[in-house]
Coordinates of C-alpha atoms in Angstrom, one line a residue:
M20 CA 0.0 0.0 0.0
S21 CA 2.8 2.4 0.9
D22 CA 4.6 1.8 -2.4
L23 CA 1.4 2.2 -4.3
T24 CA 0.8 5.4 -2.4
K25 CA 4.3 6.8 -3.0
E26 CA 4.3 6.1 -6.7
P27 CA 1.5 8.4 -7.6
A28 CA 2.9 11.0 -5.3
G29 CA 6.2 10.9 -7.2
E30 CA 4.4 11.1 -10.5
A31 CA 2.5 14.1 -9.2
T32 CA 5.7 15.7 -8.1
E33 CA 7.3 15.2 -11.4
T34 CA 4.2 16.4 -13.2
A35 CA 4.1 19.5 -11.1
A36 CA 7.8 20.1 -11.6
D37 CA 7.3 19.7 -15.4
S38 CA 4.3 22.0 -15.3
G39 CA 6.3 24.6 -13.4
T40 CA 9.1 24.4 -15.8
D41 CA 6.8 24.8 -18.8
T42 CA 5.1 27.7 -17.2
V43 CA 8.4 29.4 -16.5
T44 CA 9.5 28.7 -20.0
E45 CA 6.3 30.1 -21.5
T46 CA 6.4 33.2 -19.3
S47 CA 10.0 33.7 -20.3
A48 CA 9.1 33.4 -23.9
D49 CA 6.2 35.8 -23.6
A50 CA 8.5 38.3 -21.9
T51 CA 11.1 37.9 -24.6
T52 CA 8.4 38.5 -27.3
E53 CA 7.0 41.6 -25.5
T54 CA 10.6 43.0 -25.2
E55 CA 11.2 42.4 -28.9
T56 CA 7.9 44.0 -29.8
E57 CA 8.7 47.1 -27.6
T58 CA 12.2 47.3 -29.1
A59 CA 10.7 47.1 -32.6
Q60 CA 8.2 49.8 -31.8
A61 CA 10.8 52.1 -30.3
A62 CA 13.0 51.6 -33.4
A63 CA 10.1 52.4 -35.6
A64 CA 9.3 55.5 -33.6
D65 CA 12.9 56.6 -33.9
A66 CA 13.0 56.0 -37.6
P67 CA 12.1 58.9 -39.9
Q68 CA 8.4 59.0 -40.7
P69 CA 7.2 59.6 -44.3
A70 CA 5.8 63.1 -44.7
A71 CA 2.0 63.5 -45.1
V72 CA 1.1 64.0 -48.7
D73 CA -1.3 66.7 -49.6
P74 CA -4.2 65.1 -51.5
R75 CA -4.2 68.0 -54.0
L76 CA -0.6 67.1 -54.9
L77 CA -1.8 63.5 -55.6
V78 CA -4.6 64.9 -57.8
R79 CA -2.2 67.0 -59.9
E80 CA 0.4 64.3 -60.2
A81 CA -2.3 61.9 -61.6
G82 CA -3.0 64.3 -64.4
F83 CA -6.3 64.4 -66.2
A84 CA -7.5 61.1 -64.5
G85 CA -6.7 62.7 -61.1
Y86 CA -8.7 65.8 -61.9
L87 CA -11.6 63.7 -63.1
A88 CA -11.6 61.6 -60.0
D89 CA -11.4 64.7 -57.8
F90 CA -14.3 66.4 -59.8
K91 CA -16.5 63.3 -59.2
R92 CA -15.6 63.4 -55.5
R93 CA -16.5 67.1 -55.2
V94 CA -19.8 66.6 -56.9
R95 CA -20.7 63.6 -54.7
G96 CA -19.7 65.7 -51.7
G97 CA -21.9 68.6 -52.7
E98 CA -19.0 71.0 -53.7
L99 CA -20.7 72.2 -56.9
G100 CA -19.1 75.6 -57.1
S101 CA -20.0 77.5 -60.2
L102 CA -20.8 74.4 -62.2
P103 CA -24.7 74.8 -62.2
V104 CA -24.4 78.5 -63.3
V105 CA -22.0 77.7 -66.1
I106 CA -24.2 74.9 -67.4
G107 CA -27.2 77.2 -67.1
L108 CA -25.5 79.9 -69.1
I109 CA -24.6 77.5 -71.9
V110 CA -28.2 76.1 -72.0
I111 CA -29.6 79.7 -72.0
A112 CA -27.4 80.7 -74.9
I113 CA -28.2 77.6 -76.9
V114 CA -32.0 77.9 -76.4
F115 CA -32.3 81.5 -77.2
Q116 CA -29.8 81.4 -80.1
I117 CA -32.0 78.6 -81.7
K118 CA -35.1 80.7 -81.1
N119 CA -33.6 83.9 -82.3
S120 CA -30.3 84.0 -84.3
S121 CA -29.5 87.6 -83.1
F122 CA -29.1 86.6 -79.5
L123 CA -25.4 86.2 -79.7
S124 CA -24.9 89.1 -82.0
A125 CA -22.6 92.0 -81.2
D126 CA -25.4 94.4 -80.4
S127 CA -27.1 91.9 -78.1
L128 CA -23.9 91.0 -76.3
A129 CA -23.2 94.7 -75.8
N130 CA -26.6 95.3 -74.4
I131 CA -26.1 92.4 -72.0
G132 CA -22.8 93.9 -70.9
V133 CA -24.1 97.4 -70.4
Y134 CA -27.3 96.4 -68.6
T135 CA -25.4 93.9 -66.4
S136 CA -22.9 96.5 -65.2
G137 CA -25.0 98.7 -62.8
L138 CA -26.9 96.0 -61.1
G139 CA -23.8 93.8 -61.1
I140 CA -21.8 96.4 -59.2
M141 CA -24.6 96.5 -56.7
A142 CA -24.6 92.7 -56.5
V143 CA -20.9 92.8 -55.6
G144 CA -21.8 94.7 -52.5
I145 CA -24.5 92.2 -51.7
V146 CA -21.9 89.4 -52.0
F147 CA -19.9 91.0 -49.2
V148 CA -23.0 91.1 -47.0
L149 CA -24.0 87.5 -47.8
L150 CA -20.5 86.3 -46.9
L151 CA -21.4 87.5 -43.4
G152 CA -24.6 85.5 -43.5
E153 CA -26.6 88.7 -43.4
I154 CA -28.8 90.6 -45.9
D155 CA -29.1 94.2 -47.1
L156 CA -32.6 95.2 -48.2
S157 CA -31.8 98.8 -48.7
V158 CA -29.6 98.7 -51.8
G159 CA -32.4 99.8 -54.2
S160 CA -33.2 102.9 -52.0
V161 CA -29.5 103.7 -51.5
A162 CA -29.0 103.6 -55.3
G163 CA -31.9 106.0 -55.7
V164 CA -30.5 108.4 -53.0
G165 CA -27.0 108.2 -54.7
A166 CA -28.5 109.2 -58.1
A167 CA -30.6 111.9 -56.4
V168 CA -27.6 113.4 -54.7
W169 CA -25.6 113.5 -57.9
A170 CA -28.5 115.0 -59.9
V171 CA -29.3 117.7 -57.3
L172 CA -25.7 118.8 -56.9
S173 CA -24.5 118.5 -60.5
V174 CA -27.6 119.5 -62.5
T175 CA -29.6 121.7 -60.1
H176 CA -26.7 123.5 -58.3
G177 CA -24.0 123.3 -60.9
V178 CA -21.4 121.4 -58.8
N179 CA -18.5 119.9 -60.7
D180 CA -19.6 116.6 -62.2
W181 CA -16.7 114.6 -60.7
L182 CA -17.2 116.1 -57.3
A183 CA -20.9 115.4 -57.4
V184 CA -20.2 111.8 -58.3
L185 CA -17.8 111.4 -55.4
I186 CA -20.2 113.0 -53.0
A187 CA -23.0 110.6 -54.2
I188 CA -20.7 107.6 -53.6
A189 CA -19.6 108.9 -50.2
T190 CA -23.3 109.3 -49.3
G191 CA -23.7 105.6 -49.9
V192 CA -20.7 104.9 -47.6
V193 CA -22.2 107.0 -44.8
I194 CA -25.6 105.2 -45.1
G195 CA -23.9 101.8 -45.0
V196 CA -21.9 102.8 -41.9
L197 CA -25.1 103.8 -40.3
H198 CA -26.7 100.5 -41.1
G199 CA -23.7 98.6 -39.8
F200 CA -23.6 100.6 -36.6
F201 CA -27.2 99.7 -35.6
F202 CA -26.5 96.1 -36.6
A203 CA -23.1 95.6 -35.0
K204 CA -23.2 98.0 -32.0
I205 CA -26.8 98.2 -31.0
G206 CA -27.7 94.6 -31.9
V207 CA -30.7 95.3 -34.2
P208 CA -31.0 92.5 -36.8
A209 CA -29.6 93.4 -40.2
F210 CA -32.9 92.5 -41.8
V211 CA -34.8 95.0 -39.7
V212 CA -32.2 97.8 -40.0
T213 CA -32.0 97.6 -43.8
L214 CA -35.8 97.2 -44.2
A215 CA -36.1 100.4 -42.2
G216 CA -33.5 101.9 -44.5
F217 CA -35.4 100.7 -47.5
L218 CA -38.4 102.7 -46.4
G219 CA -36.6 105.7 -44.9
W220 CA -34.1 106.3 -47.8
S221 CA -37.0 106.0 -50.3
G222 CA -38.7 108.9 -48.6
L223 CA -35.5 110.9 -48.6
Q224 CA -35.1 110.2 -52.3
I225 CA -38.6 111.4 -53.1
W226 CA -38.1 114.5 -51.0
M227 CA -34.8 115.4 -52.7
M228 CA -36.3 115.0 -56.2
G229 CA -38.9 117.7 -55.4
K230 CA -42.2 118.2 -57.1
E231 CA -41.1 117.4 -60.6
G232 CA -39.9 114.0 -59.5
S233 CA -37.1 113.6 -62.1
I234 CA -33.9 115.4 -63.3
N235 CA -32.6 114.5 -66.7
T236 CA -29.0 113.6 -67.3
P237 CA -27.2 116.4 -69.3
S238 CA -25.8 115.4 -72.6
G239 CA -22.1 114.6 -72.5
S240 CA -22.0 114.4 -68.7
L241 CA -19.9 111.9 -66.8
V242 CA -23.0 109.9 -65.7
E243 CA -24.4 109.7 -69.2
N244 CA -21.0 108.4 -70.4
L245 CA -21.1 105.6 -67.8
T246 CA -23.4 103.5 -70.1
G247 CA -23.4 105.6 -73.3
Y248 CA -19.7 105.6 -74.1
Y249 CA -18.1 102.9 -76.3
F250 CA -14.5 102.4 -77.2
E251 CA -14.8 102.2 -81.0
D252 CA -11.1 101.6 -81.6
K253 CA -10.8 97.8 -82.1
G254 CA -7.5 97.9 -80.2
A255 CA -9.4 98.7 -77.0
A256 CA -11.4 95.4 -76.9
Y257 CA -8.4 93.3 -78.0
G258 CA -6.1 95.2 -75.7
L259 CA -8.4 94.5 -72.7
A260 CA -8.4 90.8 -73.7
V261 CA -4.6 90.7 -73.8
V262 CA -4.4 92.5 -70.4
A263 CA -6.9 90.1 -68.9
V264 CA -5.1 87.0 -70.2
L265 CA -1.7 88.2 -69.1
A266 CA -3.0 89.2 -65.7
Y267 CA -4.6 85.8 -65.2
A268 CA -1.5 83.9 -66.3
G269 CA 0.7 86.1 -64.1
S270 CA -1.5 85.5 -61.0
L271 CA -1.3 81.7 -61.6
L272 CA 2.5 81.8 -62.1
L273 CA 3.0 84.1 -59.0
D274 CA 0.8 81.8 -56.9
R275 CA 2.9 78.8 -58.2
K276 CA 6.1 80.5 -57.3
R277 CA 4.9 81.4 -53.8
R278 CA 3.6 77.9 -53.0
K279 CA 6.8 76.3 -54.2
A280 CA 8.8 78.6 -52.1
A281 CA 6.7 77.5 -49.1
E282 CA 7.1 73.8 -50.1
L283 CA 3.4 73.5 -50.8
P284 CA 1.6 71.7 -53.6
S285 CA 1.4 73.9 -56.7
R286 CA -0.1 73.8 -60.1
P287 CA 2.1 72.3 -62.9
L288 CA 2.9 74.4 -65.9
S289 CA 0.7 72.3 -68.1
E290 CA -2.3 73.1 -66.0
I291 CA -1.5 76.8 -66.0
L292 CA -1.1 76.8 -69.8
L293 CA -4.5 75.0 -70.2
R294 CA -6.3 77.4 -67.9
T295 CA -4.7 80.4 -69.6
G296 CA -5.7 79.0 -73.0
V297 CA -9.3 78.6 -72.0
V298 CA -9.5 82.2 -70.7
A299 CA -7.7 83.5 -73.8
V300 CA -10.2 81.8 -76.1
M301 CA -13.2 83.3 -74.2
A302 CA -11.7 86.8 -74.0
F303 CA -10.7 87.0 -77.6
V304 CA -14.1 85.6 -78.8
V305 CA -15.9 88.3 -76.9
A306 CA -13.5 91.0 -78.2
Y307 CA -14.1 89.8 -81.8
V308 CA -17.9 89.8 -81.4
L309 CA -17.8 93.3 -80.0
N310 CA -15.5 94.6 -82.7
E311 CA -15.8 92.8 -86.0
P312 CA -19.4 92.3 -87.2
A313 CA -21.1 95.1 -89.1
G314 CA -22.8 97.6 -86.8
A315 CA -20.7 96.6 -83.8
R316 CA -20.2 99.6 -81.4
G317 CA -17.1 98.4 -79.7
L318 CA -16.2 97.9 -76.1
P319 CA -18.7 99.5 -73.6
L320 CA -17.1 101.6 -70.9
A321 CA -19.7 100.2 -68.4
L322 CA -18.4 96.7 -68.9
V323 CA -14.8 97.9 -68.3
L324 CA -15.8 99.6 -65.0
F325 CA -17.7 96.5 -63.9
L326 CA -14.8 94.2 -64.5
A327 CA -12.5 96.7 -62.7
V328 CA -14.8 96.5 -59.6
L329 CA -14.9 92.7 -59.8
V330 CA -11.1 92.4 -60.0
L331 CA -10.5 94.8 -57.1
A332 CA -13.2 93.2 -54.9
D333 CA -11.9 89.7 -55.7
F334 CA -8.4 90.7 -54.7
V335 CA -9.6 92.2 -51.4
V336 CA -11.6 89.1 -50.5
R337 CA -9.1 86.4 -51.6
R338 CA -5.7 88.0 -51.1
T339 CA -6.0 90.2 -48.0
T340 CA -6.3 89.6 -44.3
Y341 CA -9.4 91.7 -44.3
G342 CA -11.0 89.3 -46.8
R343 CA -10.1 86.2 -44.7
Q344 CA -11.6 87.9 -41.7
I345 CA -14.9 88.4 -43.6
F346 CA -15.1 84.7 -44.2
A347 CA -14.2 83.9 -40.6
V348 CA -16.9 86.2 -39.3
G349 CA -19.5 84.7 -41.7
G350 CA -18.5 81.2 -40.8
N351 CA -18.6 81.6 -37.1
A352 CA -18.7 85.0 -35.5
E353 CA -18.0 83.9 -32.0
A354 CA -15.0 81.8 -33.0
A355 CA -13.7 84.8 -35.0
R356 CA -14.1 87.0 -32.0
R357 CA -12.1 84.6 -29.8
A358 CA -9.4 84.5 -32.5
G359 CA -8.9 88.3 -32.0
I360 CA -10.9 89.6 -35.0
N361 CA -12.8 92.8 -34.4
V362 CA -16.2 91.5 -35.5
N363 CA -18.0 94.8 -35.1
K364 CA -15.4 96.5 -37.3
I365 CA -15.8 93.9 -40.0
R366 CA -19.6 94.1 -40.0
I367 CA -19.7 97.9 -40.2
S368 CA -17.1 98.0 -43.0
V369 CA -19.0 95.4 -45.0
F370 CA -22.2 97.4 -44.9
A371 CA -20.2 100.5 -45.8
I372 CA -18.9 98.7 -48.9
S373 CA -22.5 97.6 -49.8
G374 CA -23.8 101.1 -49.5
M375 CA -20.9 102.5 -51.5
L376 CA -21.4 100.1 -54.4
A377 CA -25.2 100.6 -54.2
A378 CA -24.8 104.3 -54.7
F379 CA -22.3 103.7 -57.5
G380 CA -24.7 101.3 -59.2
G381 CA -27.4 103.9 -58.9
L382 CA -25.5 106.2 -61.2
F383 CA -25.4 103.5 -63.8
I384 CA -29.2 103.1 -63.5
A385 CA -29.6 106.9 -63.9
S386 CA -27.4 106.8 -67.0
L387 CA -29.5 104.0 -68.6
S388 CA -32.8 105.6 -67.7
G389 CA -31.8 109.1 -68.8
G390 CA -31.8 110.7 -65.4
A391 CA -32.6 110.5 -61.7
T392 CA -36.2 109.9 -60.7
K393 CA -38.1 109.4 -57.5
N394 CA -38.7 105.8 -58.5
L395 CA -35.1 104.9 -59.4
G396 CA -34.1 101.7 -57.6
S397 CA -37.6 100.5 -57.0
G398 CA -39.4 97.7 -58.7
N399 CA -37.4 94.6 -59.3
T400 CA -34.0 96.2 -58.6
L401 CA -33.5 94.7 -55.2
M402 CA -34.8 91.3 -56.3
N403 CA -32.4 91.2 -59.3
V404 CA -29.4 92.3 -57.2
I405 CA -29.9 89.7 -54.5
A406 CA -30.9 87.0 -57.0
A407 CA -27.7 87.6 -59.0
A408 CA -25.5 87.0 -56.0
V409 CA -27.4 83.9 -54.9
I410 CA -27.8 82.5 -58.5
G411 CA -24.0 83.0 -59.0
G412 CA -23.2 80.7 -56.1
T413 CA -22.9 82.8 -53.0
S414 CA -24.5 81.0 -50.0
L415 CA -27.4 82.7 -48.1
F416 CA -26.0 81.0 -45.0
G417 CA -22.7 82.9 -44.9
G418 CA -19.0 82.0 -45.1
R419 CA -19.1 80.7 -48.7
G420 CA -19.1 82.5 -52.0
K421 CA -17.0 84.3 -54.6
I422 CA -17.1 87.9 -55.9
W423 CA -17.3 86.6 -59.4
S424 CA -20.7 85.1 -58.6
A425 CA -22.1 88.6 -59.0
L426 CA -21.0 88.5 -62.7
L427 CA -22.3 85.0 -63.3
G428 CA -25.6 85.7 -61.7
M429 CA -26.2 88.9 -63.5
L430 CA -25.3 87.2 -66.8
V431 CA -27.9 84.6 -66.1
I432 CA -30.6 87.2 -65.3
Q433 CA -29.8 89.6 -68.1
S434 CA -29.4 86.8 -70.6
I435 CA -32.9 85.6 -69.8
Q436 CA -34.3 89.1 -70.0
Q437 CA -32.5 89.8 -73.3
G438 CA -33.6 86.5 -74.8
L439 CA -37.2 87.0 -73.7
N440 CA -37.2 90.6 -75.0
L441 CA -36.0 89.3 -78.4
L442 CA -38.9 86.8 -78.4
G443 CA -41.4 89.5 -77.5
M444 CA -42.3 88.0 -74.1
A445 CA -44.1 90.1 -71.5
S446 CA -42.4 91.4 -68.4
E447 CA -44.5 89.2 -66.1
I448 CA -43.1 86.1 -67.8
Q449 CA -39.6 87.4 -67.1
Y450 CA -40.4 87.9 -63.5
M451 CA -41.8 84.4 -63.2
I452 CA -38.8 82.8 -64.9
T453 CA -36.3 84.8 -62.9
G454 CA -38.1 83.9 -59.7
A455 CA -38.0 80.2 -60.6
V456 CA -34.2 80.4 -61.3
L457 CA -33.7 82.1 -58.0
L458 CA -35.6 79.4 -56.2
A459 CA -33.6 76.7 -58.0
A460 CA -30.4 78.4 -57.0
V461 CA -31.4 78.4 -53.3
V462 CA -32.5 74.8 -53.5
I463 CA -29.2 73.8 -55.0
D464 CA -27.4 75.7 -52.2
S465 CA -29.4 74.0 -49.5
V466 CA -29.0 70.6 -50.9
S467 CA -25.3 71.2 -51.4
R468 CA -24.8 72.2 -47.8
R469 CA -26.7 69.1 -46.6
T470 CA -24.7 66.8 -48.9
Q471 CA -21.4 68.3 -47.6
K472 CA -22.5 67.7 -44.0
T473 CA -23.4 64.1 -44.8
A474 CA -20.0 63.7 -46.5
G475 CA -18.2 65.1 -43.4
R476 CA -17.4 68.5 -44.9
T477 CA -18.6 71.9 -43.6

């Protein structure tokens, strides 16, 4: 019995000993594995890490296929940009040209350019306001006051034409500052402030025009020439096209040089040449149409001034600290304030710009209508100006848009009006179509923002 008892005990002792040995061995092996893993991780951490690659660089390196893939990604993500407007302009041109072959004639294009200018300049001011996520309902009345100030000073009291124009524009600035003060400092909503301005400045305009209610534009005056003067020399239109193409190419090359110096992704020369070529074709085709056909009047001064305002405003918004601050305030005012931006200053200055450009645009309207009247700036002026900014791609929700959207939107509106006029359509049809286009633009903007949020973009 004792031997039988001892034998299992010995076996148990050996088994336990073997088990302990195995356990120690396994533990030791695990410890060795962990040590090796930690050593490998430490070595990997000390090794130089590959630099993060900007996705834009990958797109450009992939060439046309990369741009096509990026375009599809942007469309799926709701980043439509100016694509709907450009497609709309092409469709409008094709439809009206089929209906009436004179739609793309020199005279028709010149009319579109001239009638686009005044309201387009006013729309640039609205773009500034919309970038803040606000609205200015007083631009039509401010335009009327600006025209009335010029007419009373220049025509009635004989003040120098240039001085009268400057005072009229300065009046718009003062009105805009007043609107901005009540909005930024007092806290009155911009909608209410500018609605009150719409009513109040209309009354001031009627009072200034007196009993007669209108003052005709003198022949040969500065205001008359705003829309009545054409550069008949063919070199003017072609020269402007050359300047535009060179300026565009120069800006792209300068941007490429600046980004390469900062070791950032930059556009390859092939892309710059392609973009410049497209702009050159468009510019010289327009110059040819304005110059060459029989009966062509040449380059309108109004179009030159409008383009100058667009270029200057675009530079301010995209290339200056002030422009970036406007986007910051429009995107998130509280975050901009915490970042050290003077939000009240930005808001007041933006409404001052809107008032200035509204008064300047009012002078163009007076030039087209033959004088200042107590009704100048009323009717569908406000609707067209706001519609142009929104149709062109500026968001009603703030923080997103481009100055050039004023041009695109006005081209859409004026092209529709010009085409319907050639077809003999009544004005009420024009109103309905323009309203439908405006609604479509807002719907596209809303859907685009919703799609961007779904895709994880803001």
